[in-house]
mmCIF file of C-alpha atoms and ligand atoms in Angstrom:
data_model
loop_
_atom_site.group_PDB
_atom_site.id
_atom_site.type_symbol
_atom_site.label_atom_id
_atom_site.label_comp_id
_atom_site.label_asym_id
_atom_site.label_seq_id
_atom_site.Cartn_x
_atom_site.Cartn_y
_atom_site.Cartn_z
ATOM 1 C CA MET A 1 -0.008 0.220 -0.140
ATOM 2 C CA LYS A 2 1.049 3.597 -0.707
ATOM 3 C CA LYS A 3 2.672 5.423 2.364
ATOM 4 C CA HIS A 4 0.584 8.584 2.936
ATOM 5 C CA LYS A 5 2.046 11.895 4.616
ATOM 6 C CA THR A 6 -0.029 12.669 7.403
ATOM 7 C CA LYS A 7 -2.064 15.661 6.830
ATOM 8 C CA HIS A 8 -4.400 17.386 9.310
ATOM 9 C CA SER A 9 -7.698 16.171 7.344
ATOM 10 C CA ASP A 10 -6.427 12.262 7.694
ATOM 11 C CA HIS A 11 -7.143 11.981 11.410
ATOM 12 C CA LEU A 12 -10.842 12.747 10.459
ATOM 13 C CA VAL A 13 -11.444 11.253 7.237
ATOM 14 C CA ALA A 14 -9.564 7.793 5.905
ATOM 15 C CA PRO A 15 -8.635 8.387 2.237
ATOM 16 C CA LEU A 16 -10.614 5.417 0.341
ATOM 17 C CA ALA A 17 -6.753 3.991 -0.986
ATOM 18 C CA LYS A 18 -6.171 3.057 2.943
ATOM 19 C CA ALA A 19 -9.630 1.409 3.227
ATOM 20 C CA ARG A 20 -9.733 -0.250 0.134
ATOM 21 C CA GLY A 21 -9.800 -4.349 0.523
ATOM 22 C CA LEU A 22 -9.574 -4.346 3.985
ATOM 23 C CA GLY A 23 -13.353 -5.639 4.434
ATOM 24 C CA SER A 24 -14.195 -8.737 5.788
ATOM 25 C CA THR A 25 -14.251 -10.356 2.518
ATOM 26 C CA HIS A 26 -11.123 -8.500 1.322
ATOM 27 C CA HIS A 27 -12.702 -7.696 -1.879
ATOM 28 C CA GLY A 28 -14.667 -4.128 -1.597
ATOM 29 C CA SER A 29 -18.361 -3.540 -2.738
ATOM 30 C CA GLY A 30 -18.534 -4.269 -6.223
ATOM 31 C CA GLN A 31 -18.956 -7.842 -5.163
ATOM 32 C CA TRP A 32 -21.858 -6.935 -3.018
ATOM 33 C CA MET A 33 -23.297 -4.971 -5.755
ATOM 34 C CA ALA A 34 -22.581 -7.893 -8.260
ATOM 35 C CA GLU A 35 -24.549 -10.114 -5.928
ATOM 36 C CA ARG A 36 -27.564 -8.490 -5.783
ATOM 37 C CA VAL A 37 -27.800 -7.152 -9.550
ATOM 38 C CA SER A 38 -27.242 -10.699 -10.622
ATOM 39 C CA ALA A 39 -30.189 -12.039 -8.055
ATOM 40 C CA LEU A 40 -32.297 -9.116 -9.818
ATOM 41 C CA VAL A 41 -31.738 -10.495 -13.507
ATOM 42 C CA ILE A 42 -32.394 -14.105 -12.231
ATOM 43 C CA LEU A 43 -35.481 -13.051 -10.419
ATOM 44 C CA PRO A 44 -37.792 -12.956 -13.418
ATOM 45 C CA LEU A 45 -36.265 -15.659 -15.413
ATOM 46 C CA VAL A 46 -37.101 -17.998 -12.493
ATOM 47 C CA PHE A 47 -40.944 -17.062 -13.159
ATOM 48 C CA TRP A 48 -39.942 -17.974 -17.110
ATOM 49 C CA LEU A 49 -38.359 -21.110 -16.408
ATOM 50 C CA THR A 50 -41.640 -21.881 -13.982
ATOM 51 C CA TRP A 51 -44.005 -20.916 -16.465
ATOM 52 C CA SER A 52 -41.354 -23.078 -19.279
ATOM 53 C CA VAL A 53 -41.442 -26.716 -16.854
ATOM 54 C CA VAL A 54 -44.958 -26.719 -16.478
ATOM 55 C CA HIS A 55 -45.708 -26.100 -20.601
ATOM 56 C CA MET A 56 -43.201 -28.195 -21.825
ATOM 57 C CA GLY A 57 -43.419 -31.715 -22.391
ATOM 58 C CA HIS A 58 -40.746 -33.809 -20.045
ATOM 59 C CA ASP A 59 -39.635 -36.393 -22.272
ATOM 60 C CA TYR A 60 -36.364 -36.381 -24.691
ATOM 61 C CA ALA A 61 -37.806 -35.180 -27.839
ATOM 62 C CA SER A 62 -40.081 -32.522 -26.344
ATOM 63 C CA PHE A 63 -37.297 -30.999 -23.890
ATOM 64 C CA THR A 64 -34.491 -30.737 -26.815
ATOM 65 C CA ALA A 65 -37.395 -29.337 -29.250
ATOM 66 C CA TRP A 66 -37.692 -26.986 -26.714
ATOM 67 C CA LEU A 67 -34.105 -25.852 -25.898
ATOM 68 C CA HIS A 68 -33.804 -25.749 -29.925
ATOM 69 C CA GLN A 69 -35.723 -22.694 -29.991
ATOM 70 C CA PRO A 70 -33.366 -19.944 -29.873
ATOM 71 C CA LEU A 71 -35.067 -17.928 -27.595
ATOM 72 C CA ASN A 72 -35.486 -20.818 -25.078
ATOM 73 C CA ALA A 73 -31.355 -21.926 -25.603
ATOM 74 C CA LEU A 74 -30.945 -17.785 -25.094
ATOM 75 C CA LEU A 75 -33.113 -17.106 -21.714
ATOM 76 C CA MET A 76 -31.423 -20.166 -20.361
ATOM 77 C CA ILE A 77 -28.074 -19.115 -20.880
ATOM 78 C CA LEU A 78 -28.696 -15.741 -19.708
ATOM 79 C CA THR A 79 -30.474 -17.676 -16.440
ATOM 80 C CA LEU A 80 -27.671 -19.929 -15.998
ATOM 81 C CA LEU A 81 -24.574 -17.532 -16.212
ATOM 82 C CA PRO A 82 -26.032 -14.852 -13.721
ATOM 83 C CA MET A 83 -27.121 -17.733 -11.442
ATOM 84 C CA PHE A 84 -23.839 -19.452 -11.063
ATOM 85 C CA TYR A 85 -22.233 -16.327 -10.753
ATOM 86 C CA HIS A 86 -24.608 -15.368 -7.881
ATOM 87 C CA SER A 87 -24.396 -18.880 -6.428
ATOM 88 C CA ALA A 88 -20.809 -18.901 -6.546
ATOM 89 C CA TYR A 89 -20.165 -15.757 -4.772
ATOM 90 C CA GLY A 90 -22.934 -16.525 -2.680
ATOM 91 C CA VAL A 91 -21.285 -19.863 -1.201
ATOM 92 C CA ILE A 92 -18.097 -17.855 -0.943
ATOM 93 C CA VAL A 93 -19.473 -15.624 1.474
ATOM 94 C CA VAL A 94 -20.878 -18.416 3.551
ATOM 95 C CA ILE A 95 -17.385 -20.126 3.483
ATOM 96 C CA GLU A 96 -15.779 -16.690 4.815
ATOM 97 C CA ASP A 97 -18.346 -16.879 7.542
ATOM 98 C CA TYR A 98 -17.370 -20.110 8.652
ATOM 99 C CA VAL A 99 -13.968 -21.126 7.336
ATOM 100 C CA HIS A 100 -10.862 -19.993 9.078
ATOM 101 C CA GLY A 101 -7.504 -20.203 8.469
ATOM 102 C CA THR A 102 -5.614 -18.658 5.816
ATOM 103 C CA ALA A 103 -5.061 -22.032 3.654
ATOM 104 C CA MET A 104 -8.555 -23.814 4.115
ATOM 105 C CA ARG A 105 -9.693 -20.459 2.966
ATOM 106 C CA PHE A 106 -8.006 -20.141 0.048
ATOM 107 C CA ILE A 107 -8.361 -24.201 -0.860
ATOM 108 C CA SER A 108 -12.658 -23.854 -0.271
ATOM 109 C CA VAL A 109 -13.117 -20.642 -1.778
ATOM 110 C CA TYR A 110 -11.030 -21.323 -5.473
ATOM 111 C CA GLY A 111 -12.574 -24.591 -5.405
ATOM 112 C CA VAL A 112 -16.083 -23.520 -5.553
ATOM 113 C CA LYS A 113 -14.841 -20.598 -8.195
ATOM 114 C CA LEU A 114 -13.433 -23.650 -10.197
ATOM 115 C CA VAL A 115 -16.357 -26.058 -9.947
ATOM 116 C CA SER A 116 -18.713 -23.289 -10.846
ATOM 117 C CA LEU A 117 -17.141 -22.421 -13.956
ATOM 118 C CA VAL A 118 -16.654 -26.014 -14.456
ATOM 119 C CA LEU A 119 -20.728 -26.314 -14.142
ATOM 120 C CA THR A 120 -21.359 -23.009 -16.159
ATOM 121 C CA ILE A 121 -18.818 -24.578 -19.360
ATOM 122 C CA ILE A 122 -20.451 -27.965 -19.516
ATOM 123 C CA SER A 123 -23.976 -26.435 -19.297
ATOM 124 C CA VAL A 124 -23.653 -23.667 -21.894
ATOM 125 C CA VAL A 125 -21.661 -26.526 -24.202
ATOM 126 C CA SER A 126 -24.634 -28.366 -23.632
ATOM 127 C CA ILE A 127 -27.477 -25.979 -24.110
ATOM 128 C CA LEU A 128 -25.660 -24.545 -27.439
ATOM 129 C CA LYS A 129 -25.277 -28.121 -28.889
ATOM 130 C CA ILE A 130 -28.952 -28.883 -28.297
ATOM 131 C CA ALA A 131 -29.626 -25.777 -30.095
ATOM 132 C CA PHE A 132 -27.690 -26.017 -32.621
ATOM 133 C CA THR A 133 -28.243 -29.878 -33.639
ATOM 134 C CA GLY A 134 -31.287 -30.472 -32.054
ATOM 135 C CA MET B 1 -23.654 -9.098 44.740
ATOM 136 C CA ARG B 2 -25.981 -7.471 41.963
ATOM 137 C CA GLU B 3 -27.452 -9.088 38.857
ATOM 138 C CA ARG B 4 -25.055 -8.140 36.379
ATOM 139 C CA PRO B 5 -26.506 -7.476 32.879
ATOM 140 C CA LEU B 6 -26.254 -10.683 30.640
ATOM 141 C CA SER B 7 -25.871 -10.118 26.301
ATOM 142 C CA PRO B 8 -28.378 -12.434 24.606
ATOM 143 C CA HIS B 9 -27.595 -16.078 24.526
ATOM 144 C CA LEU B 10 -28.041 -17.576 21.176
ATOM 145 C CA MET B 11 -29.716 -21.135 22.563
ATOM 146 C CA ILE B 12 -32.115 -19.535 24.674
ATOM 147 C CA TYR B 13 -33.090 -16.843 22.734
ATOM 148 C CA ARG B 14 -36.539 -16.447 21.745
ATOM 149 C CA TRP B 15 -36.834 -17.712 18.166
ATOM 150 C CA THR B 16 -38.887 -15.330 16.054
ATOM 151 C CA ILE B 17 -40.064 -15.088 12.221
ATOM 152 C CA THR B 18 -38.030 -12.946 10.920
ATOM 153 C CA MET B 19 -34.735 -14.540 12.849
ATOM 154 C CA ALA B 20 -35.453 -18.324 11.183
ATOM 155 C CA MET B 21 -36.292 -17.029 8.264
ATOM 156 C CA SER B 22 -33.072 -15.075 7.990
ATOM 157 C CA ILE B 23 -31.410 -18.546 8.387
ATOM 158 C CA LEU B 24 -33.630 -20.531 5.912
ATOM 159 C CA HIS B 25 -32.507 -18.010 3.553
ATOM 160 C CA ARG B 26 -28.754 -19.105 3.718
ATOM 161 C CA ALA B 27 -29.615 -22.695 4.054
ATOM 162 C CA THR B 28 -31.764 -22.627 0.574
ATOM 163 C CA GLY B 29 -28.998 -20.573 -0.941
ATOM 164 C CA VAL B 30 -26.609 -23.417 -0.204
ATOM 165 C CA ALA B 31 -28.927 -25.918 -0.908
ATOM 166 C CA LEU B 32 -29.906 -24.481 -4.725
ATOM 167 C CA SER B 33 -26.042 -24.368 -5.592
ATOM 168 C CA ILE B 34 -25.901 -27.736 -4.622
ATOM 169 C CA GLY B 35 -29.134 -28.625 -6.584
ATOM 170 C CA THR B 36 -27.890 -26.893 -9.708
ATOM 171 C CA LEU B 37 -25.586 -30.440 -10.015
ATOM 172 C CA MET B 38 -29.035 -32.157 -11.060
ATOM 173 C CA LEU B 39 -29.579 -29.476 -13.164
ATOM 174 C CA VAL B 40 -26.123 -29.623 -15.142
ATOM 175 C CA TRP B 41 -26.788 -33.164 -15.451
ATOM 176 C CA MET B 42 -30.349 -32.819 -17.322
ATOM 177 C CA LEU B 43 -28.475 -30.341 -19.515
ATOM 178 C CA ALA B 44 -25.543 -32.818 -20.140
ATOM 179 C CA ALA B 45 -27.251 -35.855 -20.540
ATOM 180 C CA ALA B 46 -29.424 -34.065 -23.059
ATOM 181 C CA ALA B 47 -26.676 -33.197 -24.904
ATOM 182 C CA LEU B 48 -25.361 -36.459 -25.043
ATOM 183 C CA GLY B 49 -28.537 -38.294 -26.337
ATOM 184 C CA GLU B 50 -31.566 -40.125 -26.030
ATOM 185 C CA ASP B 51 -29.959 -42.927 -23.574
ATOM 186 C CA THR B 52 -28.235 -40.618 -21.464
ATOM 187 C CA PHE B 53 -30.939 -38.295 -21.006
ATOM 188 C CA THR B 54 -33.261 -41.947 -19.994
ATOM 189 C CA GLN B 55 -31.041 -42.277 -17.530
ATOM 190 C CA PHE B 56 -31.796 -39.061 -15.916
ATOM 191 C CA ALA B 57 -35.298 -39.109 -16.404
ATOM 192 C CA ASP B 58 -35.695 -42.548 -14.598
ATOM 193 C CA PHE B 59 -33.858 -40.793 -11.869
ATOM 194 C CA ALA B 60 -35.851 -37.805 -11.691
ATOM 195 C CA GLY B 61 -38.954 -39.641 -11.916
ATOM 196 C CA SER B 62 -37.852 -42.139 -8.780
ATOM 197 C CA LEU B 63 -39.279 -41.176 -5.417
ATOM 198 C CA THR B 64 -35.697 -40.246 -4.439
ATOM 199 C CA GLY B 65 -35.579 -37.678 -7.379
ATOM 200 C CA GLN B 66 -39.047 -36.102 -6.945
ATOM 201 C CA VAL B 67 -38.185 -35.599 -3.979
ATOM 202 C CA LEU B 68 -35.276 -33.809 -4.757
ATOM 203 C CA LEU B 69 -36.816 -31.368 -7.453
ATOM 204 C CA PHE B 70 -39.314 -30.767 -5.300
ATOM 205 C CA GLY B 71 -37.130 -29.590 -2.636
ATOM 206 C CA TRP B 72 -35.135 -27.445 -5.036
ATOM 207 C CA SER B 73 -38.233 -26.104 -6.179
ATOM 208 C CA VAL B 74 -39.376 -25.475 -2.677
ATOM 209 C CA ALA B 75 -35.767 -23.630 -2.069
ATOM 210 C CA LEU B 76 -36.003 -21.806 -5.376
ATOM 211 C CA PHE B 77 -39.095 -20.269 -4.502
ATOM 212 C CA TYR B 78 -38.654 -19.467 -1.289
ATOM 213 C CA HIS B 79 -34.756 -17.997 -1.665
ATOM 214 C CA ALA B 80 -36.204 -15.795 -4.336
ATOM 215 C CA LEU B 81 -38.928 -14.471 -2.894
ATOM 216 C CA ASN B 82 -37.151 -13.898 -0.084
ATOM 217 C CA GLY B 83 -33.898 -12.238 -1.926
ATOM 218 C CA LEU B 84 -36.475 -9.940 -3.010
ATOM 219 C CA ARG B 85 -37.295 -8.908 0.090
ATOM 220 C CA HIS B 86 -33.572 -8.701 1.481
ATOM 221 C CA LEU B 87 -33.169 -6.361 -1.621
ATOM 222 C CA ALA B 88 -35.911 -4.045 -0.431
ATOM 223 C CA TRP B 89 -34.240 -4.215 2.928
ATOM 224 C CA ASP B 90 -30.424 -3.648 1.077
ATOM 225 C CA VAL B 91 -32.321 -0.086 -0.581
ATOM 226 C CA GLY B 92 -33.882 0.497 3.043
ATOM 227 C CA PHE B 93 -37.389 -0.496 2.811
ATOM 228 C CA GLY B 94 -39.108 -2.694 5.289
ATOM 229 C CA PHE B 95 -37.180 -1.898 8.119
ATOM 230 C CA GLU B 96 -39.810 -1.542 10.974
ATOM 231 C CA ILE B 97 -40.705 -4.742 12.993
ATOM 232 C CA LYS B 98 -44.055 -5.070 12.034
ATOM 233 C CA THR B 99 -43.399 -4.788 8.101
ATOM 234 C CA ALA B 100 -40.494 -7.151 8.128
ATOM 235 C CA LYS B 101 -43.030 -9.551 10.114
ATOM 236 C CA MET B 102 -45.470 -8.665 7.156
ATOM 237 C CA SER B 103 -43.061 -9.514 4.481
ATOM 238 C CA GLY B 104 -41.837 -12.384 6.213
ATOM 239 C CA ILE B 105 -45.671 -13.912 6.019
ATOM 240 C CA VAL B 106 -46.165 -12.858 2.355
ATOM 241 C CA VAL B 107 -43.038 -14.871 1.343
ATOM 242 C CA LEU B 108 -44.075 -17.841 3.207
ATOM 243 C CA ILE B 109 -47.404 -17.650 1.555
ATOM 244 C CA ALA B 110 -46.451 -16.819 -2.027
ATOM 245 C CA THR B 111 -43.438 -19.839 -1.684
ATOM 246 C CA ALA B 112 -46.747 -22.406 -1.003
ATOM 247 C CA VAL B 113 -48.655 -20.978 -3.662
ATOM 248 C CA MET B 114 -45.634 -20.991 -6.297
ATOM 249 C CA THR B 115 -44.738 -24.050 -5.374
ATOM 250 C CA ALA B 116 -48.605 -25.731 -5.938
ATOM 251 C CA ILE B 117 -48.637 -23.670 -9.232
ATOM 252 C CA LEU B 118 -45.821 -25.298 -10.554
ATOM 253 C CA TRP B 119 -46.429 -29.271 -9.085
ATOM 254 C CA CYS B 120 -50.259 -29.032 -9.863
ATOM 255 C CA GLY B 121 -49.130 -27.877 -13.489
ATOM 256 C CA ILE B 122 -46.531 -30.741 -13.787
ATOM 257 C CA LEU B 123 -48.388 -33.566 -12.223
ATOM 258 C CA CYS B 124 -52.324 -32.802 -13.115
ATOM 259 C CA LYS B 125 -51.544 -32.656 -16.679
HETATM 260 C C1 HEM C 201 -34.381 -15.842 -7.745
HETATM 261 C C2 HEM C 201 -33.691 -15.323 -7.513
HETATM 262 C C3 HEM C 201 -32.753 -15.063 -6.733
HETATM 263 C C4 HEM C 201 -32.716 -13.704 -5.610
HETATM 264 C C5 HEM C 201 -33.623 -12.708 -5.805
HETATM 265 C C6 HEM C 201 -31.660 -13.984 -4.555
HETATM 266 C C7 HEM C 201 -31.070 -13.148 -3.485
HETATM 267 C C8 HEM C 201 -30.255 -12.946 -2.791
HETATM 268 C C9 HEM C 201 -29.846 -12.139 -2.116
HETATM 269 C C10 HEM C 201 -30.661 -10.637 -2.003
HETATM 270 C C11 HEM C 201 -28.691 -12.533 -1.270
HETATM 271 C C12 HEM C 201 -28.015 -11.888 0.262
HETATM 272 C C13 HEM C 201 -29.089 -12.017 1.247
HETATM 273 C C14 HEM C 201 -28.074 -11.560 2.261
HETATM 274 O O1 HEM C 201 -28.271 -9.635 2.280
HETATM 275 O O2 HEM C 201 -27.642 -12.094 2.962
HETATM 276 C C15 HEM C 201 -28.526 -14.269 -1.770
HETATM 277 C C16 HEM C 201 -27.862 -15.036 -1.418
HETATM 278 C C17 HEM C 201 -27.118 -16.192 -1.734
HETATM 279 N N1 HEM C 201 -28.072 -16.685 -2.914
HETATM 280 FE FE1 HEM C 201 -29.658 -16.240 -3.705
HETATM 281 N N2 HEM C 201 -30.820 -15.213 -5.043
HETATM 282 C C18 HEM C 201 -31.811 -15.835 -6.043
HETATM 283 C C19 HEM C 201 -31.310 -16.902 -6.356
HETATM 284 C C20 HEM C 201 -30.946 -17.696 -6.088
HETATM 285 C C21 HEM C 201 -29.943 -19.082 -6.402
HETATM 286 C C22 HEM C 201 -30.661 -19.678 -8.081
HETATM 287 C C23 HEM C 201 -29.007 -19.845 -5.839
HETATM 288 C C24 HEM C 201 -28.402 -21.147 -6.015
HETATM 289 C C25 HEM C 201 -28.224 -21.648 -7.185
HETATM 290 C C26 HEM C 201 -28.562 -18.983 -4.925
HETATM 291 C C27 HEM C 201 -27.543 -19.074 -4.231
HETATM 292 C C28 HEM C 201 -27.660 -18.254 -2.852
HETATM 293 C C29 HEM C 201 -26.067 -18.161 -2.077
HETATM 294 C C30 HEM C 201 -25.801 -19.345 -1.492
HETATM 295 C C31 HEM C 201 -26.713 -16.835 -0.928
HETATM 296 C C32 HEM C 201 -25.779 -16.843 -0.199
HETATM 297 C C33 HEM C 201 -26.253 -17.051 1.076
HETATM 298 C C34 HEM C 201 -25.707 -16.072 2.632
HETATM 299 O O3 HEM C 201 -24.805 -15.011 2.631
HETATM 300 O O4 HEM C 201 -26.508 -16.124 3.567
HETATM 301 N N3 HEM C 201 -29.803 -17.835 -4.827
HETATM 302 N N4 HEM C 201 -29.625 -14.289 -2.904
#
């Protein structure tokens, strides 16, 4: 961190640079905001998904036919991307509350990120495959 | 000696609906995250072809599968609706104890309604 010459005003207001990244989760308010924005994006899509599940057939042919439609494939991807993001960072917040010790925390936080990334890739590739090949 | 004031002790603290719902938000969040595995299985199975999808469908249709799917859907509706309540708090609405209690009850009822709509829609076809 950059050294600050102490000015009179520093005694009253901490410079932002000194406070950045010092929260309990070591990431600033950006992550907090992203967690809320992703939640807000998923919310209407949950209702779309519920509606779709009720209306589509549940066998292989109907399900793939449903995902073969571009709008459904697109909306499915738009549901899953923010969902995996929100889910991963939500679980990380929980980990940071209960898992202590630098090594354990590091392993579990990066484990969650890795698993989440792999699941996201598998899902998107699967959706695209069905959308483009049927 | 005079009685000293005590800080509230969590284990004997009187339970309130707002407190229970707060814990449930975290529990459903984690359960939903684990449940995404089944969602990914479904998509990957469908992408691989009819045989693998049938394997998934057989599990999803079994008693265990149905219980898991039902649980995931209840958790999703609860967490989504209660999440909206959290978002309202985040921008400063609904903090009064009476309002928070009321909105909590609304979330519980709405969760039951959404779950009923989904499963009636699936099973009553
Ligand atoms: C559908 C709309 C959803 C909304 C509106 C929503 C909203 C929220 C909000 C506002 C929080 C922060 C709670 C707080 O202030 O402490 C949160 C946390 C969380 N969410 Fe969601 N969520 C949604 C869907 C999901 C889904 C689908 C998953 C998992 C697949 C998920 C997993 C989590 C987890 C793990 C947490 C962390 C719990 C905690 O810190 O206590 N959420 N959600």
